[in-house]
Short mmCIF file of C-alpha atoms in Angstrom, two decimals:
data_model
loop_
_atom_site.label_atom_id
_atom_site.label_comp_id
_atom_site.label_asym_id
_atom_site.label_seq_id
_atom_site.Cartn_x
_atom_site.Cartn_y
_atom_site.Cartn_z
CA UNK A 1 33.64 16.11 -4.55
CA UNK A 2 33.29 12.83 -2.72
CA UNK A 3 30.94 14.52 -0.28
CA UNK A 4 28.72 15.74 -3.09
CA UNK A 5 28.74 12.30 -4.75
CA UNK A 6 27.68 10.60 -1.54
CA UNK A 7 24.70 12.93 -1.28
CA UNK A 8 23.22 11.70 -4.61
CA UNK A 9 21.91 8.28 -3.37
CA UNK A 10 20.54 9.99 -0.25
CA UNK A 11 18.66 12.63 -2.26
CA UNK A 12 17.32 9.93 -4.64
CA UNK A 13 16.08 7.84 -1.70
CA UNK A 14 14.42 10.88 -0.14
CA UNK A 15 12.74 11.65 -3.48
CA UNK A 16 11.42 8.06 -3.80
CA UNK A 17 10.12 8.04 -0.23
CA UNK A 18 8.36 11.34 -0.79
CA UNK A 19 6.48 9.76 -3.70
CA UNK A 20 5.41 6.75 -1.62
CA UNK A 21 2.12 7.11 0.32
CA UNK A 22 2.55 7.05 4.07
CA UNK A 23 -0.46 4.73 4.48
CA UNK A 24 -1.91 2.65 1.66
CA UNK A 25 -5.64 3.23 1.21
CA UNK A 26 -7.67 0.20 2.34
CA UNK A 27 -9.20 -1.82 -0.46
CA UNK A 28 -12.98 -1.47 -0.66
CA UNK A 29 -14.67 -4.81 -0.05
CA UNK A 30 -17.56 -5.32 -2.47
CA UNK A 31 -20.01 -7.99 -3.54
CA UNK A 32 -22.22 -8.59 -6.55
CA UNK A 33 -25.89 -7.61 -6.51
CA UNK A 34 -28.01 -9.52 -9.02
CA UNK A 35 -30.81 -7.17 -10.00
CA UNK A 36 -34.30 -8.58 -9.48
CA UNK A 37 -37.66 -6.96 -10.07
CA UNK A 38 -40.28 -6.03 -7.53
CA UNK A 39 -42.07 -9.22 -6.42
CA UNK A 40 -45.50 -9.92 -7.86
CA UNK A 41 -48.33 -11.25 -5.69
CA UNK A 42 -48.39 -15.06 -5.53
CA UNK A 43 -50.99 -16.76 -7.70
CA UNK A 44 -52.26 -18.97 -4.88
CA UNK A 45 -51.46 -20.03 -1.34
CA UNK A 46 -49.88 -23.47 -1.03
CA UNK A 47 -51.47 -24.80 2.14
CA UNK A 48 -51.67 -28.55 2.48
CA UNK A 49 -55.19 -29.85 2.99
CA UNK A 50 -53.67 -33.08 4.25
CA UNK A 51 -52.14 -31.21 7.17
CA UNK A 52 -55.53 -29.85 8.14
CA UNK A 53 -57.26 -33.19 7.83
CA UNK A 54 -54.66 -35.30 9.69
CA UNK A 55 -55.14 -36.25 13.32
CA UNK A 56 -52.79 -34.10 15.38
CA UNK A 57 -51.08 -35.25 18.55
CA UNK A 58 -52.11 -33.41 21.69
CA UNK A 59 -50.45 -31.72 24.64
CA UNK A 60 -51.10 -28.79 26.95
CA UNK A 61 -49.27 -25.49 26.54
CA UNK A 62 -46.94 -26.43 29.36
CA UNK A 63 -46.63 -30.06 28.29
CA UNK A 64 -43.83 -32.56 28.58
CA UNK A 65 -40.64 -31.11 27.09
CA UNK A 66 -39.47 -34.58 26.16
CA UNK A 67 -42.53 -35.42 24.10
CA UNK A 68 -41.89 -36.54 20.53
CA UNK A 69 -44.13 -33.83 19.12
CA UNK A 70 -42.36 -30.93 20.86
CA UNK A 71 -40.95 -29.81 17.50
CA UNK A 72 -42.99 -28.49 14.61
CA UNK A 73 -42.65 -26.27 11.56
CA UNK A 74 -44.93 -23.80 9.83
CA UNK A 75 -45.09 -22.22 6.41
CA UNK A 76 -45.14 -18.45 6.48
CA UNK A 77 -46.54 -16.29 3.72
CA UNK A 78 -46.22 -12.58 3.15
CA UNK A 79 -49.34 -10.51 3.62
CA UNK A 80 -49.20 -9.54 -0.08
CA UNK A 81 -50.71 -12.97 -0.78
CA UNK A 82 -53.99 -11.66 0.66
CA UNK A 83 -54.04 -8.66 -1.68
CA UNK A 84 -56.90 -8.21 -4.18
CA UNK A 85 -56.55 -9.69 -7.65
CA UNK A 86 -55.02 -7.28 -10.13
CA UNK A 87 -52.81 -5.49 -7.62
CA UNK A 88 -49.57 -4.43 -9.32
CA UNK A 89 -46.07 -4.95 -7.90
CA UNK A 90 -45.71 -1.17 -7.53
CA UNK A 91 -48.97 -0.92 -5.57
CA UNK A 92 -47.86 -3.79 -3.32
CA UNK A 93 -44.55 -2.10 -2.58
CA UNK A 94 -46.13 1.29 -1.90
CA UNK A 95 -48.63 -0.36 0.45
CA UNK A 96 -45.79 -2.13 2.23
CA UNK A 97 -44.06 1.18 2.90
CA UNK A 98 -47.30 2.68 4.27
CA UNK A 99 -47.75 -0.32 6.59
CA UNK A 100 -44.14 0.01 7.61
CA UNK A 101 -44.54 3.64 8.61
CA UNK A 102 -47.58 2.69 10.69
CA UNK A 103 -45.71 -0.19 12.30
CA UNK A 104 -42.78 2.01 13.32
CA UNK A 105 -45.15 4.60 14.81
CA UNK A 106 -46.83 1.87 16.87
CA UNK A 107 -43.48 0.63 18.19
CA UNK A 108 -42.33 4.15 18.98
CA UNK A 109 -45.65 4.79 20.74
CA UNK A 110 -45.11 1.66 22.84
CA UNK A 111 -41.57 2.69 23.71
CA UNK A 112 -42.64 6.22 24.64
CA UNK A 113 -45.54 4.95 26.73
CA UNK A 114 -43.20 2.62 28.61
CA UNK A 115 -41.05 5.50 29.79
CA UNK A 116 -44.02 7.70 30.62
CA UNK A 117 -44.21 9.85 27.50
CA UNK A 118 -47.66 9.78 25.95
CA UNK A 119 -49.02 6.59 27.52
CA UNK A 120 -52.70 6.08 26.76
CA UNK A 121 -54.98 5.94 29.78
CA UNK A 122 -55.93 2.42 30.77
CA UNK A 123 -53.66 0.69 28.26
CA UNK A 124 -50.24 -0.81 28.79
CA UNK A 125 -47.53 -0.41 26.19
CA UNK A 126 -46.70 -4.09 26.57
CA UNK A 127 -49.83 -5.05 24.64
CA UNK A 128 -49.53 -2.50 21.84
CA UNK A 129 -49.03 -4.39 18.62
CA UNK A 130 -48.01 -3.66 15.07
CA UNK A 131 -51.10 -5.18 13.47
CA UNK A 132 -52.71 -1.74 13.35
CA UNK A 133 -53.35 -0.63 9.75
CA UNK A 134 -52.47 -4.13 8.59
CA UNK A 135 -48.80 -3.84 9.42
CA UNK A 136 -48.27 -7.50 10.27
CA UNK A 137 -46.12 -8.75 7.42
CA UNK A 138 -46.16 -12.57 7.70
CA UNK A 139 -48.97 -14.98 8.45
CA UNK A 140 -49.63 -18.69 8.74
CA UNK A 141 -52.65 -20.97 8.87
CA UNK A 142 -53.59 -22.75 12.07
CA UNK A 143 -56.55 -24.47 13.65
CA UNK A 144 -58.48 -22.95 16.54
CA UNK A 145 -60.75 -24.97 18.84
CA UNK A 146 -62.08 -28.54 18.81
CA UNK A 147 -62.77 -29.56 16.13
CA UNK A 148 -60.18 -27.15 14.67
CA UNK A 149 -61.44 -24.28 12.51
CA UNK A 150 -58.59 -23.13 10.25
CA UNK A 151 -57.83 -19.42 9.94
CA UNK A 152 -55.00 -17.13 8.88
CA UNK A 153 -53.06 -15.60 11.78
CA UNK A 154 -50.35 -12.93 11.62
CA UNK A 155 -47.16 -13.84 13.48
CA UNK A 156 -45.57 -10.93 15.29
CA UNK A 157 -42.44 -10.72 17.47
CA UNK A 158 -43.53 -7.22 18.53
CA UNK A 159 -46.69 -8.41 20.31
CA UNK A 160 -47.53 -10.66 23.24
CA UNK A 161 -51.27 -11.37 23.26
CA UNK A 162 -52.66 -14.16 21.09
CA UNK A 163 -56.08 -13.06 19.84
CA UNK A 164 -58.58 -13.58 17.05
CA UNK A 165 -62.02 -12.34 16.06
CA UNK A 166 -64.91 -14.26 17.60
CA UNK A 167 -68.64 -14.55 17.06
CA UNK A 168 -70.95 -13.04 18.04
CA UNK A 169 -69.43 -9.84 16.66
CA UNK A 170 -70.29 -6.48 18.09
CA UNK A 171 -68.00 -5.23 15.35
CA UNK A 172 -65.63 -7.33 13.22
CA UNK A 173 -63.49 -6.34 10.25
CA UNK A 174 -63.46 -8.39 7.03
CA UNK A 175 -61.33 -11.53 7.14
CA UNK A 176 -60.61 -14.34 4.65
CA UNK A 177 -62.25 -17.15 6.66
CA UNK A 178 -65.52 -17.40 8.62
CA UNK A 179 -65.26 -15.77 12.05
CA UNK A 180 -64.47 -18.31 14.78
CA UNK A 181 -67.48 -19.18 16.97
CA UNK A 182 -66.36 -20.41 20.43
CA UNK A 183 -69.83 -21.88 21.06
CA UNK A 184 -68.98 -24.58 18.49
CA UNK A 185 -65.72 -25.60 20.19
CA UNK A 186 -65.66 -28.20 22.95
CA UNK A 187 -62.23 -27.03 24.19
CA UNK A 188 -63.08 -23.35 24.67
CA UNK A 189 -63.14 -22.18 28.30
CA UNK A 190 -63.44 -18.76 29.89
CA UNK A 191 -60.77 -17.71 32.42
CA UNK A 192 -62.05 -16.75 35.90
CA UNK A 193 -61.48 -13.14 36.91
CA UNK A 194 -59.37 -14.18 39.90
CA UNK A 195 -57.10 -16.55 37.91
CA UNK A 196 -53.38 -15.65 38.01
CA UNK A 197 -53.16 -15.56 34.21
CA UNK A 198 -55.94 -12.94 34.11
CA UNK A 199 -53.92 -10.78 36.48
CA UNK A 200 -50.98 -10.94 34.05
CA UNK A 201 -52.95 -8.66 31.75
CA UNK A 202 -51.88 -5.09 32.34
CA UNK A 203 -55.44 -3.81 32.30
CA UNK A 204 -57.70 -6.82 32.96
CA UNK A 205 -61.45 -6.49 33.03
CA UNK A 206 -64.13 -8.74 34.49
CA UNK A 207 -67.49 -9.78 33.12
CA UNK A 208 -69.57 -9.25 36.26
CA UNK A 209 -72.31 -11.66 35.13
CA UNK A 210 -70.08 -14.59 34.11
CA UNK A 211 -67.18 -13.69 36.45
CA UNK A 212 -64.81 -14.29 33.54
CA UNK A 213 -61.75 -12.33 32.44
CA UNK A 214 -61.84 -9.62 29.75
CA UNK A 215 -58.90 -8.33 27.69
CA UNK A 216 -58.26 -5.18 25.68
CA UNK A 217 -55.44 -4.45 23.21
CA UNK A 218 -54.88 -0.91 21.97
CA UNK A 219 -52.85 0.37 19.04
CA UNK A 220 -50.94 3.57 18.41
CA UNK A 221 -53.48 4.76 15.81
CA UNK A 222 -56.56 4.21 18.00
CA UNK A 223 -57.46 0.77 16.65
CA UNK A 224 -58.27 -1.87 19.24
CA UNK A 225 -59.62 -5.33 19.96
CA UNK A 226 -61.54 -6.30 23.08
CA UNK A 227 -63.38 -9.39 24.29
CA UNK A 228 -63.13 -12.50 26.45
CA UNK A 229 -59.78 -13.76 27.69
CA UNK A 230 -60.07 -17.54 27.46
CA UNK A 231 -58.18 -20.77 26.92
CA UNK A 232 -58.39 -22.69 23.68
CA UNK A 233 -56.64 -25.41 21.71
CA UNK A 234 -54.46 -24.34 18.78
CA UNK A 235 -53.51 -26.83 16.06
CA UNK A 236 -50.32 -26.34 14.02
CA UNK A 237 -50.36 -28.85 11.18
CA UNK A 238 -50.08 -32.15 13.11
CA UNK A 239 -49.32 -30.62 16.51
CA UNK A 240 -52.11 -29.68 18.92
CA UNK A 241 -51.40 -27.34 21.83
CA UNK A 242 -54.14 -27.21 24.47
CA UNK A 243 -55.05 -24.52 27.01
CA UNK A 244 -53.39 -21.56 25.30
CA UNK A 245 -54.59 -18.23 26.71
CA UNK A 246 -56.31 -16.50 23.79
CA UNK A 247 -58.19 -13.23 23.42
CA UNK A 248 -61.58 -13.89 21.82
CA UNK A 249 -62.36 -10.50 20.28
CA UNK A 250 -65.99 -9.48 19.85
CA UNK A 251 -65.27 -5.80 19.17
CA UNK A 252 -62.39 -5.23 16.75
CA UNK A 253 -62.03 -1.82 15.18
CA UNK A 254 -59.37 -0.40 12.89
CA UNK A 255 -57.71 -0.92 9.53
CA UNK A 256 -56.68 -4.55 9.89
CA UNK A 257 -55.45 -7.01 7.29
CA UNK A 258 -57.61 -9.99 6.22
CA UNK A 259 -56.16 -12.41 8.80
CA UNK A 260 -58.37 -13.56 11.68
CA UNK A 261 -56.01 -12.30 14.38
CA UNK A 262 -52.51 -12.42 15.73
CA UNK A 263 -50.11 -14.94 17.26
CA UNK A 264 -47.96 -12.91 19.65
CA UNK A 265 -44.32 -14.04 19.66
CA UNK A 266 -42.89 -11.34 21.95
CA UNK A 267 -40.89 -11.75 25.18
CA UNK A 268 -43.80 -10.95 27.51
CA UNK A 269 -45.42 -13.45 29.88
CA UNK A 270 -48.56 -13.94 27.76
CA UNK A 271 -46.90 -14.51 24.38
CA UNK A 272 -47.15 -17.89 22.69
CA UNK A 273 -43.43 -18.78 23.28
CA UNK A 274 -43.73 -17.87 26.97
CA UNK A 275 -46.95 -19.84 27.46
CA UNK A 276 -45.56 -22.92 25.70
CA UNK A 277 -42.04 -22.56 27.09
CA UNK A 278 -41.65 -26.00 28.66
CA UNK A 279 -43.01 -27.81 25.63
CA UNK A 280 -40.79 -26.15 23.02
CA UNK A 281 -37.88 -25.29 25.31
CA UNK A 282 -38.57 -21.61 24.65
CA UNK A 283 -36.93 -21.82 21.22
CA UNK A 284 -38.23 -20.77 17.85
CA UNK A 285 -36.79 -19.48 14.60
CA UNK A 286 -37.89 -18.22 11.21
CA UNK A 287 -36.35 -17.72 7.81
CA UNK A 288 -37.87 -15.03 5.61
CA UNK A 289 -37.35 -15.57 1.88
CA UNK A 290 -36.44 -12.72 -0.46
CA UNK A 291 -39.63 -12.76 -2.53
CA UNK A 292 -38.03 -10.93 -5.46
CA UNK A 293 -35.61 -13.84 -5.91
CA UNK A 294 -37.52 -16.95 -4.78
CA UNK A 295 -41.06 -18.32 -4.91
CA UNK A 296 -40.58 -20.77 -2.03
CA UNK A 297 -42.44 -19.96 1.19
CA UNK A 298 -40.79 -18.64 4.33
CA UNK A 299 -40.76 -20.97 7.32
CA UNK A 300 -40.89 -21.09 11.10
CA UNK A 301 -39.70 -23.77 13.54
CA UNK A 302 -40.52 -24.34 17.21
CA UNK A 303 -38.44 -26.54 19.52
CA UNK A 304 -34.81 -27.64 19.72
CA UNK A 305 -34.46 -28.03 15.94
CA UNK A 306 -35.15 -24.32 15.60
CA UNK A 307 -31.55 -23.64 16.68
CA UNK A 308 -29.23 -23.66 13.67
CA UNK A 309 -25.68 -24.96 14.17
CA UNK A 310 -24.31 -22.17 11.97
CA UNK A 311 -26.01 -19.35 13.85
CA UNK A 312 -23.92 -16.57 15.36
CA UNK A 313 -25.47 -15.47 18.64
CA UNK A 314 -25.74 -12.15 20.39
CA UNK A 315 -27.10 -11.78 23.95
CA UNK A 316 -30.60 -10.46 24.55
CA UNK A 317 -30.77 -7.53 26.93
CA UNK A 318 -33.79 -6.57 29.02
CA UNK A 319 -35.72 -3.34 29.10
CA UNK A 320 -37.21 -3.22 32.61
CA UNK A 321 -39.94 -0.87 31.34
CA UNK A 322 -40.97 -2.89 28.30
CA UNK A 323 -40.78 -6.69 28.24
CA UNK A 324 -42.30 -7.33 24.79
CA UNK A 325 -39.46 -6.43 22.42
CA UNK A 326 -36.23 -8.30 21.68
CA UNK A 327 -33.40 -5.90 22.54
CA UNK A 328 -29.83 -6.54 21.37
CA UNK A 329 -26.55 -4.61 21.49
CA UNK A 330 -25.38 -3.11 18.19
CA UNK A 331 -21.77 -1.98 18.54
CA UNK A 332 -21.08 -0.63 15.05
CA UNK A 333 -21.46 -1.07 11.29
CA UNK A 334 -18.86 -1.61 8.56
CA UNK A 335 -19.15 -0.51 4.93
CA UNK A 336 -16.73 -1.87 2.34
CA UNK A 337 -14.75 -3.68 5.03
CA UNK A 338 -14.11 -0.57 7.18
CA UNK A 339 -15.88 0.38 10.40
CA UNK A 340 -17.88 3.58 9.92
CA UNK A 341 -16.23 6.08 12.30
CA UNK A 342 -19.41 7.97 13.20
CA UNK A 343 -21.28 4.86 14.36
CA UNK A 344 -20.52 3.92 17.96
CA UNK A 345 -22.23 1.74 20.53
CA UNK A 346 -23.28 4.84 22.49
CA UNK A 347 -25.76 5.74 19.71
CA UNK A 348 -27.67 2.51 20.38
CA UNK A 349 -27.49 2.33 24.15
CA UNK A 350 -30.59 1.34 26.15
CA UNK A 351 -30.65 3.79 29.04
CA UNK A 352 -32.00 3.13 32.57
CA UNK A 353 -35.29 4.90 31.79
CA UNK A 354 -36.07 2.38 29.01
CA UNK A 355 -35.29 4.80 26.17
CA UNK A 356 -33.11 4.01 23.17
CA UNK A 357 -31.74 0.59 22.36
CA UNK A 358 -32.02 -1.69 19.33
CA UNK A 359 -34.73 -4.30 18.73
CA UNK A 360 -35.04 -7.15 16.21
CA UNK A 361 -38.55 -7.11 14.74
CA UNK A 362 -40.27 -9.41 12.24
CA UNK A 363 -43.02 -6.93 11.33
CA UNK A 364 -40.95 -3.86 10.45
CA UNK A 365 -39.65 -4.00 6.87
CA UNK A 366 -36.99 -1.27 6.63
CA UNK A 367 -34.30 -1.03 9.33
CA UNK A 368 -34.49 2.26 11.22
CA UNK A 369 -31.36 3.69 12.85
CA UNK A 370 -31.07 6.72 15.09
CA UNK A 371 -30.49 9.72 12.83
CA UNK A 372 -26.75 10.29 13.55
CA UNK A 373 -25.98 6.60 12.92
CA UNK A 374 -28.04 6.53 9.74
CA UNK A 375 -26.39 9.65 8.28
CA UNK A 376 -22.92 8.19 8.90
CA UNK A 377 -23.92 4.86 7.33
CA UNK A 378 -25.59 6.50 4.34
CA UNK A 379 -22.64 8.79 3.64
CA UNK A 380 -20.17 5.89 3.83
CA UNK A 381 -22.30 3.84 1.44
CA UNK A 382 -22.61 6.74 -1.01
CA UNK A 383 -18.83 7.05 -1.13
CA UNK A 384 -18.41 3.30 -1.66
CA UNK A 385 -21.09 3.26 -4.37
CA UNK A 386 -19.77 6.37 -6.11
CA UNK A 387 -19.51 4.51 -9.42
CA UNK A 388 -23.28 3.97 -9.58
CA UNK A 389 -25.61 6.47 -11.25
CA UNK A 390 -27.74 8.29 -8.69
CA UNK A 391 -31.53 8.51 -8.98
CA UNK A 392 -34.18 10.65 -7.29
CA UNK A 393 -35.23 9.97 -3.71
CA UNK A 394 -38.14 7.56 -3.26
CA UNK A 395 -40.55 7.70 -0.31
CA UNK A 396 -38.46 7.40 2.88
CA UNK A 397 -35.30 6.47 0.92
CA UNK A 398 -32.78 9.24 0.25
CA UNK A 399 -30.03 7.17 -1.42
CA UNK A 400 -31.23 5.70 -4.70
CA UNK A 401 -29.58 4.60 -7.93
CA UNK A 402 -30.61 4.23 -11.56
CA UNK A 403 -29.61 0.67 -12.47
CA UNK A 404 -31.82 0.37 -15.54
CA UNK A 405 -30.35 -1.73 -18.32
CA UNK A 406 -28.06 -3.65 -15.95
CA UNK A 407 -28.33 -7.24 -14.74
CA UNK A 408 -25.82 -7.00 -11.89
CA UNK A 409 -23.60 -4.42 -10.17
CA UNK A 410 -20.82 -4.35 -7.59
CA UNK A 411 -21.74 -2.72 -4.27
CA UNK A 412 -19.83 -2.18 -1.00
CA UNK A 413 -20.33 -4.79 1.69
CA UNK A 414 -22.36 -3.96 4.82
CA UNK A 415 -21.74 -5.75 8.14
CA UNK A 416 -23.73 -5.27 11.36
CA UNK A 417 -21.53 -5.73 14.42
CA UNK A 418 -23.61 -7.05 17.30
CA UNK A 419 -22.01 -8.06 20.56
CA UNK A 420 -20.51 -11.48 19.83
CA UNK A 421 -21.89 -11.69 16.28
CA UNK A 422 -20.84 -10.01 13.04
CA UNK A 423 -23.69 -10.29 10.53
CA UNK A 424 -22.63 -9.77 6.92
CA UNK A 425 -25.66 -8.81 4.84
CA UNK A 426 -26.27 -10.08 1.31
CA UNK A 427 -26.38 -7.20 -1.17
CA UNK A 428 -30.10 -7.78 -1.82
CA UNK A 429 -30.78 -7.08 1.86
CA UNK A 430 -29.76 -3.43 1.58
CA UNK A 431 -30.13 -2.36 -2.06
CA UNK A 432 -33.68 -3.12 -3.16
CA UNK A 433 -35.91 -2.40 -6.19
CA UNK A 434 -38.47 0.34 -5.57
CA UNK A 435 -40.15 0.61 -8.97
CA UNK A 436 -40.40 -1.20 -12.30
CA UNK A 437 -38.02 1.18 -14.08
CA UNK A 438 -34.70 0.10 -12.59
CA UNK A 439 -34.50 2.32 -9.51
CA UNK A 440 -32.89 0.69 -6.46
CA UNK A 441 -32.58 2.30 -3.03
CA UNK A 442 -30.45 1.81 0.08
CA UNK A 443 -32.91 0.04 2.39
CA UNK A 444 -32.13 1.81 5.66
CA UNK A 445 -33.78 4.91 7.09
CA UNK A 446 -33.16 7.36 9.90
CA UNK A 447 -35.46 8.00 12.84
CA UNK A 448 -35.67 10.88 15.28
CA UNK A 449 -36.70 8.38 17.93
CA UNK A 450 -33.94 6.97 20.12
CA UNK A 451 -35.10 3.43 19.29
CA UNK A 452 -33.45 1.59 16.39
CA UNK A 453 -35.18 -1.37 14.69
CA UNK A 454 -33.60 -4.21 12.67
CA UNK A 455 -36.27 -4.88 10.03
CA UNK A 456 -37.19 -7.94 8.01
CA UNK A 457 -35.58 -6.82 4.73
CA UNK A 458 -32.21 -7.01 6.47
CA UNK A 459 -33.18 -10.40 7.99
CA UNK A 460 -34.04 -12.04 4.64
CA UNK A 461 -32.25 -15.30 3.97
CA UNK A 462 -31.04 -15.70 7.56
CA UNK A 463 -32.51 -18.19 9.97
CA UNK A 464 -33.17 -15.89 12.92
CA UNK A 465 -33.08 -17.97 16.10
CA UNK A 466 -34.84 -16.88 19.30
CA UNK A 467 -33.40 -18.88 22.18
CA UNK A 468 -35.29 -17.43 25.13
CA UNK A 469 -33.93 -19.95 27.63
CA UNK A 470 -30.40 -18.97 26.66
CA UNK A 471 -31.40 -15.29 26.44
CA UNK A 472 -29.89 -14.86 22.99
CA UNK A 473 -30.71 -14.29 19.31
CA UNK A 474 -28.77 -15.95 16.49
CA UNK A 475 -28.36 -15.27 12.79
CA UNK A 476 -27.58 -18.21 10.48
CA UNK A 477 -26.72 -17.16 6.88
CA UNK A 478 -28.38 -19.03 4.00
CA UNK A 479 -30.81 -20.51 6.51
CA UNK A 480 -33.89 -20.94 4.31
CA UNK A 481 -32.78 -24.21 2.71
#
């Protein structure tokens, strides 16, 4: 009897333990997404005439790093501001996705060419840019020559060469300002064919009559610009930078946007940051504003003040076959506070042939991940967002939700784990409006290419710091203030 009685507490305890879960399920980490509409085109561009009329201070591209004017800032505007009057928000967004697809193809073409797959004859992948089909996304206004003639220029971290259209035109596309005429600039100078900087071009040419250097930039879709490789003075608000190597394009063919040309911000030897390295300590940063939530302009800084104290840094890694792009190490991604099991560092590895890897790019809008990584991320997000009503796929997006009638929703958190830096994305950086009817889509996409690209939608609101001297990139949250 006593033996049976003593068994009762034991059996009760066993029963209770059997009801208790062996491992409690982790709580899903979420954040609130305030639902905004597709951005409308700005009514006007807010450039300061006073900045253009002021007398800038002067220095050469390799000037004194201690000079007081070795720091300057720029306003950046999205290319939608150059769209025709009457363009609807839906048309702007659809055009952005078309530009984005073109941009990604150009980058993939460059990557493939660098490792010997499909390289175009006579052209180097290191000068293939994303401006083809108007895929540069942000532009600024700067002065070219002496006296300065002000033009719109696209800024692009995926390109090296600085170039603009020049008169006389053999063929020029339509741009917003008069075409720059070097004959009216006292600071314009051709570069001799035997100059070291001419030999830095991957496929330099030579004008046999003038004995001056020629350049050529090709794009993945067959567009190109060609002309004289020269030096010229560029004026950024009140800061003048002399003797910058610039392509003066007399033959420019392709579907370009209305800017005059491109300011290359890549890692290559001929990019603007590389040419002006001593003056600005090889540091620059930008903060891209979410245009659906704010009307303030995006901004860019050059010099020591470009480095934010709150930035979390990850090392830059080098691709020996392709020096233009900014490669980083992505180790994994978390959704809802839990690392996604199917996403490992091996999926993003840059191999010895120059294939694969992850780049940070200002001109790509939607982040592209290698297909296996994307599928794992998408599936984890779908599980975490299971309470939201699904909607039909839209364009390249295969995970969309019908949020019509709502003003805000809870969504799982998404964190990118770079080496040394965990970057927690705001909800508006990965669930975005795609129409005017309340459809929102998960703003990542898969790619069959081995190259992954961190796009500008995911960069919105961060000050992205490029510290080339320190060989690192930093992300500072809420950096647009």
